[in-house]
Tab-separated table of C-alpha atoms in Angstrom:
chain	number	residue	atom	x	y	z
A	1	UNK	CA	0.000	0.000	0.000
A	2	UNK	CA	1.563	3.271	-1.197
A	3	UNK	CA	-0.520	5.468	1.097
A	4	UNK	CA	-2.002	7.331	-1.890
A	5	UNK	CA	-5.751	6.872	-2.252
A	6	UNK	CA	-7.639	7.328	-5.490
A	7	UNK	CA	-11.393	7.181	-5.921
A	8	UNK	CA	-13.302	5.848	-7.672
A	9	UNK	CA	-11.404	2.782	-8.917
A	10	UNK	CA	-13.628	2.435	-11.963
A	11	UNK	CA	-15.815	4.922	-13.765
A	12	UNK	CA	-18.051	4.304	-16.753
A	13	UNK	CA	-19.698	7.246	-18.418
A	14	UNK	CA	-20.942	8.523	-21.757
A	15	UNK	CA	-19.464	10.940	-24.265
A	16	UNK	CA	-20.104	14.579	-23.447
A	17	UNK	CA	-20.299	13.972	-19.718
A	18	UNK	CA	-18.152	15.411	-16.900
A	19	UNK	CA	-16.418	13.411	-14.172
A	20	UNK	CA	-14.271	14.154	-11.148
A	21	UNK	CA	-11.415	11.972	-10.004
A	22	UNK	CA	-10.158	12.311	-6.459
A	23	UNK	CA	-6.744	11.769	-4.913
A	24	UNK	CA	-5.584	11.818	-1.308
A	25	UNK	CA	-1.783	11.999	-1.052
A	26	UNK	CA	0.367	10.272	1.531
A	27	UNK	CA	0.364	11.935	4.907
A	28	UNK	CA	2.956	14.710	4.864
A	29	UNK	CA	3.307	14.894	1.079
A	30	UNK	CA	2.759	18.372	-0.329
A	31	UNK	CA	3.137	17.577	-4.021
A	32	UNK	CA	0.561	15.809	-6.198
A	33	UNK	CA	1.029	14.643	-9.777
A	34	UNK	CA	-1.584	13.485	-12.273
A	35	UNK	CA	-0.822	11.095	-15.130
A	36	UNK	CA	-2.885	9.527	-17.908
A	37	UNK	CA	-1.967	6.057	-19.160
A	38	UNK	CA	-3.340	4.622	-22.382
A	39	UNK	CA	-2.115	1.965	-24.784
A	40	UNK	CA	-1.407	4.374	-27.627
A	41	UNK	CA	-0.065	7.372	-25.655
A	42	UNK	CA	1.798	5.636	-22.853
A	43	UNK	CA	2.138	7.378	-19.487
A	44	UNK	CA	1.526	11.085	-20.020
A	45	UNK	CA	2.240	13.751	-17.409
A	46	UNK	CA	-0.781	16.018	-17.013
A	47	UNK	CA	-0.185	18.446	-14.155
A	48	UNK	CA	1.527	18.901	-10.794
A	49	UNK	CA	0.509	20.818	-7.684
A	50	UNK	CA	2.555	21.779	-4.682
A	51	UNK	CA	0.895	22.941	-1.480
A	52	UNK	CA	-2.192	24.141	-3.320
A	53	UNK	CA	-0.433	25.875	-6.192
A	54	UNK	CA	0.016	24.655	-9.764
A	55	UNK	CA	3.724	24.091	-10.295
A	56	UNK	CA	4.135	22.254	-13.600
A	57	UNK	CA	1.896	21.572	-16.549
A	58	UNK	CA	2.160	18.843	-19.146
A	59	UNK	CA	-0.063	17.523	-21.890
A	60	UNK	CA	-3.323	18.463	-20.226
A	61	UNK	CA	-6.251	19.228	-22.495
A	62	UNK	CA	-8.255	22.427	-22.034
A	63	UNK	CA	-11.296	20.226	-21.250
A	64	UNK	CA	-9.410	18.956	-18.202
A	65	UNK	CA	-8.709	20.906	-15.043
A	66	UNK	CA	-7.343	20.134	-11.615
A	67	UNK	CA	-6.908	21.684	-8.229
A	68	UNK	CA	-5.344	20.940	-4.881
A	69	UNK	CA	-7.293	21.876	-1.790
A	70	UNK	CA	-6.055	23.226	1.574
A	71	UNK	CA	-6.188	19.707	3.057
A	72	UNK	CA	-3.852	18.715	0.154
A	73	UNK	CA	-6.234	16.326	-1.558
A	74	UNK	CA	-6.546	16.901	-5.281
A	75	UNK	CA	-9.258	16.544	-7.882
A	76	UNK	CA	-8.980	16.107	-11.635
A	77	UNK	CA	-12.031	17.253	-13.558
A	78	UNK	CA	-12.622	15.899	-17.045
A	79	UNK	CA	-15.400	17.481	-19.104
A	80	UNK	CA	-16.982	17.059	-22.546
A	81	UNK	CA	-15.638	13.544	-22.491
A	82	UNK	CA	-14.658	11.817	-25.708
A	83	UNK	CA	-14.059	8.154	-26.482
A	84	UNK	CA	-10.325	8.852	-26.604
A	85	UNK	CA	-10.316	9.976	-22.980
A	86	UNK	CA	-10.784	6.369	-21.890
A	87	UNK	CA	-7.629	5.574	-19.951
A	88	UNK	CA	-6.137	4.800	-16.572
A	89	UNK	CA	-5.600	7.976	-14.566
A	90	UNK	CA	-2.958	7.924	-11.858
A	91	UNK	CA	-2.253	10.262	-9.026
A	92	UNK	CA	1.137	10.287	-7.321
A	93	UNK	CA	2.549	12.223	-4.405
A	94	UNK	CA	5.888	13.185	-2.926
A	95	UNK	CA	7.069	15.460	-0.148
A	96	UNK	CA	8.328	18.233	-2.402
A	97	UNK	CA	8.375	17.172	-6.051
A	98	UNK	CA	10.455	15.371	-8.653
A	99	UNK	CA	13.722	15.637	-6.694
A	100	UNK	CA	12.619	12.481	-4.866
A	101	UNK	CA	10.580	9.380	-5.582
A	102	UNK	CA	6.866	9.447	-6.221
A	103	UNK	CA	4.307	7.202	-4.565
A	104	UNK	CA	1.508	6.164	-6.910
A	105	UNK	CA	-2.106	5.404	-6.230
A	106	UNK	CA	-3.779	2.391	-7.792
A	107	UNK	CA	-5.481	4.519	-10.428
A	108	UNK	CA	-8.958	5.259	-11.744
A	109	UNK	CA	-9.980	3.318	-14.843
A	110	UNK	CA	-12.189	5.602	-16.932
A	111	UNK	CA	-14.297	4.138	-19.693
A	112	UNK	CA	-16.147	6.547	-21.978
A	113	UNK	CA	-18.848	4.827	-24.010
B	1	UNK	CA	6.189	13.512	-26.983
B	2	UNK	CA	8.055	11.202	-24.624
B	3	UNK	CA	11.231	12.451	-22.990
B	4	UNK	CA	12.489	8.906	-22.526
B	5	UNK	CA	12.656	6.086	-25.004
B	6	UNK	CA	13.267	2.593	-23.712
B	7	UNK	CA	14.878	-0.311	-25.389
B	8	UNK	CA	13.918	-3.057	-25.866
B	9	UNK	CA	10.136	-2.644	-25.921
B	10	UNK	CA	9.785	-6.236	-24.766
B	11	UNK	CA	12.155	-8.778	-23.278
B	12	UNK	CA	11.640	-12.479	-22.524
B	13	UNK	CA	14.143	-14.431	-20.447
B	14	UNK	CA	14.391	-17.512	-18.258
B	15	UNK	CA	14.544	-17.416	-14.476
B	16	UNK	CA	18.094	-16.950	-13.269
B	17	UNK	CA	19.174	-14.915	-16.275
B	18	UNK	CA	20.002	-11.213	-16.135
B	19	UNK	CA	17.747	-8.596	-17.718
B	20	UNK	CA	19.054	-5.302	-19.067
B	21	UNK	CA	16.864	-2.391	-20.083
B	22	UNK	CA	18.049	0.869	-21.566
B	23	UNK	CA	16.631	4.361	-21.442
B	24	UNK	CA	17.599	7.347	-23.551
B	25	UNK	CA	16.417	10.879	-22.920
B	26	UNK	CA	16.631	14.229	-24.640
B	27	UNK	CA	17.208	17.134	-22.247
B	28	UNK	CA	19.268	17.859	-19.139
B	29	UNK	CA	18.011	16.202	-15.982
B	30	UNK	CA	18.188	16.562	-12.231
B	31	UNK	CA	17.735	12.837	-11.658
B	32	UNK	CA	16.529	9.693	-13.367
B	33	UNK	CA	14.203	7.200	-11.718
B	34	UNK	CA	13.116	3.663	-12.506
B	35	UNK	CA	9.646	2.350	-11.745
B	36	UNK	CA	7.938	-1.000	-12.061
B	37	UNK	CA	4.305	-1.606	-12.984
B	38	UNK	CA	2.507	-4.894	-12.640
B	39	UNK	CA	-0.296	-5.298	-15.141
B	40	UNK	CA	-2.829	-2.467	-14.808
B	41	UNK	CA	-1.681	-1.465	-11.331
B	42	UNK	CA	0.052	1.530	-9.827
B	43	UNK	CA	3.730	2.184	-10.413
B	44	UNK	CA	6.252	1.336	-7.725
B	45	UNK	CA	9.503	3.232	-7.350
B	46	UNK	CA	12.648	1.103	-7.684
B	47	UNK	CA	15.663	3.386	-7.638
B	48	UNK	CA	16.695	7.025	-8.147
B	49	UNK	CA	20.049	8.135	-9.530
B	50	UNK	CA	21.075	11.784	-9.478
B	51	UNK	CA	22.744	13.536	-12.400
B	52	UNK	CA	26.102	13.625	-10.592
B	53	UNK	CA	26.055	9.863	-9.910
B	54	UNK	CA	27.221	7.210	-12.353
B	55	UNK	CA	26.099	3.957	-10.769
B	56	UNK	CA	23.757	2.822	-8.040
B	57	UNK	CA	22.812	-0.530	-6.556
B	58	UNK	CA	19.766	-1.759	-4.699
B	59	UNK	CA	19.515	-5.475	-3.994
B	60	UNK	CA	19.457	-7.244	-7.376
B	61	UNK	CA	19.140	-3.932	-9.227
B	62	UNK	CA	22.004	-2.003	-10.760
B	63	UNK	CA	21.451	1.326	-12.486
B	64	UNK	CA	23.984	3.274	-14.508
B	65	UNK	CA	23.727	6.813	-15.825
B	66	UNK	CA	25.762	8.395	-18.616
B	67	UNK	CA	24.801	12.047	-18.863
B	68	UNK	CA	27.146	12.632	-21.809
B	69	UNK	CA	25.176	10.085	-23.835
B	70	UNK	CA	21.877	10.950	-22.147
B	71	UNK	CA	21.256	7.319	-21.343
B	72	UNK	CA	20.678	4.976	-18.427
B	73	UNK	CA	20.451	1.244	-17.997
B	74	UNK	CA	18.710	-0.971	-15.469
B	75	UNK	CA	20.146	-4.412	-14.803
B	76	UNK	CA	18.149	-6.995	-12.887
B	77	UNK	CA	20.369	-9.898	-11.883
B	78	UNK	CA	19.249	-13.476	-11.264
B	79	UNK	CA	15.718	-12.716	-12.430
B	80	UNK	CA	12.660	-14.415	-10.966
B	81	UNK	CA	9.196	-15.067	-12.374
B	82	UNK	CA	7.931	-12.425	-9.927
B	83	UNK	CA	10.018	-9.813	-11.781
B	84	UNK	CA	7.579	-10.075	-14.694
B	85	UNK	CA	6.250	-6.524	-15.134
B	86	UNK	CA	6.694	-3.353	-17.158
B	87	UNK	CA	9.651	-1.155	-16.266
B	88	UNK	CA	9.731	2.576	-16.881
B	89	UNK	CA	12.438	5.177	-16.640
B	90	UNK	CA	11.401	8.675	-15.619
B	91	UNK	CA	13.423	11.842	-15.911
B	92	UNK	CA	13.174	14.804	-13.579
B	93	UNK	CA	13.871	17.719	-15.866
B	94	UNK	CA	16.566	20.103	-14.738
B	95	UNK	CA	14.609	23.347	-14.817
B	96	UNK	CA	11.092	22.248	-13.824
B	97	UNK	CA	9.408	19.909	-11.398
B	98	UNK	CA	8.079	17.642	-14.134
B	99	UNK	CA	8.731	13.912	-13.985
B	100	UNK	CA	8.417	12.501	-17.484
B	101	UNK	CA	8.083	8.787	-18.126
B	102	UNK	CA	9.534	6.768	-20.949
B	103	UNK	CA	7.747	4.264	-23.127
B	104	UNK	CA	8.549	1.262	-20.931
B	105	UNK	CA	9.979	-2.218	-21.335
B	106	UNK	CA	7.735	-5.266	-20.841
B	107	UNK	CA	9.749	-7.972	-19.127
B	108	UNK	CA	8.557	-11.579	-19.105
B	109	UNK	CA	10.488	-14.034	-16.936
B	110	UNK	CA	9.679	-17.693	-17.557
B	111	UNK	CA	10.037	-20.226	-14.740
């Protein structure tokens, strides 16, 4: 158990809908990362937050947004969903950032039908 | 696009043999990390090597880093069936806090 909690584990929805994925980092970790993993795109970095502030941005679509709350949990919002958004979404946390190892959650499997 | 490219894409070996995976990257880094992923599950950190280090060991794992060639290798010695998984390198870019993953190597170890 990595100590990082992601909910829900599975999500099935329809095109055009909006979903929210939730992540609780390990106790004491201030940094949260979001990744998208699919067969054709591999493991793509989406966005990183540190202590409530956005610190680094990757290949995140404009339809996607994220935030980190004062209690350090984070949410990834995906809207106007398309079939191609079906993927495994991972959250990871670390104390400060990429200067040390990340701890990954078990992921949310999103299926857009 | 991926920062790291891994080679080979897939590797099949027998238990007891050594497995070597290579990672090449494009830009300057602060550190390079290796992770393991069992099918469809979360990634698990294996080892981190900083840009000023050349070699690091952890149990049956040996990692090398050549910053002049922008490449790293992961050696797993005396492999076991339980080592069957996908292995990813990840680079912490020098001027940001991004951690970018490579394409991965699928390792199959046969008993």
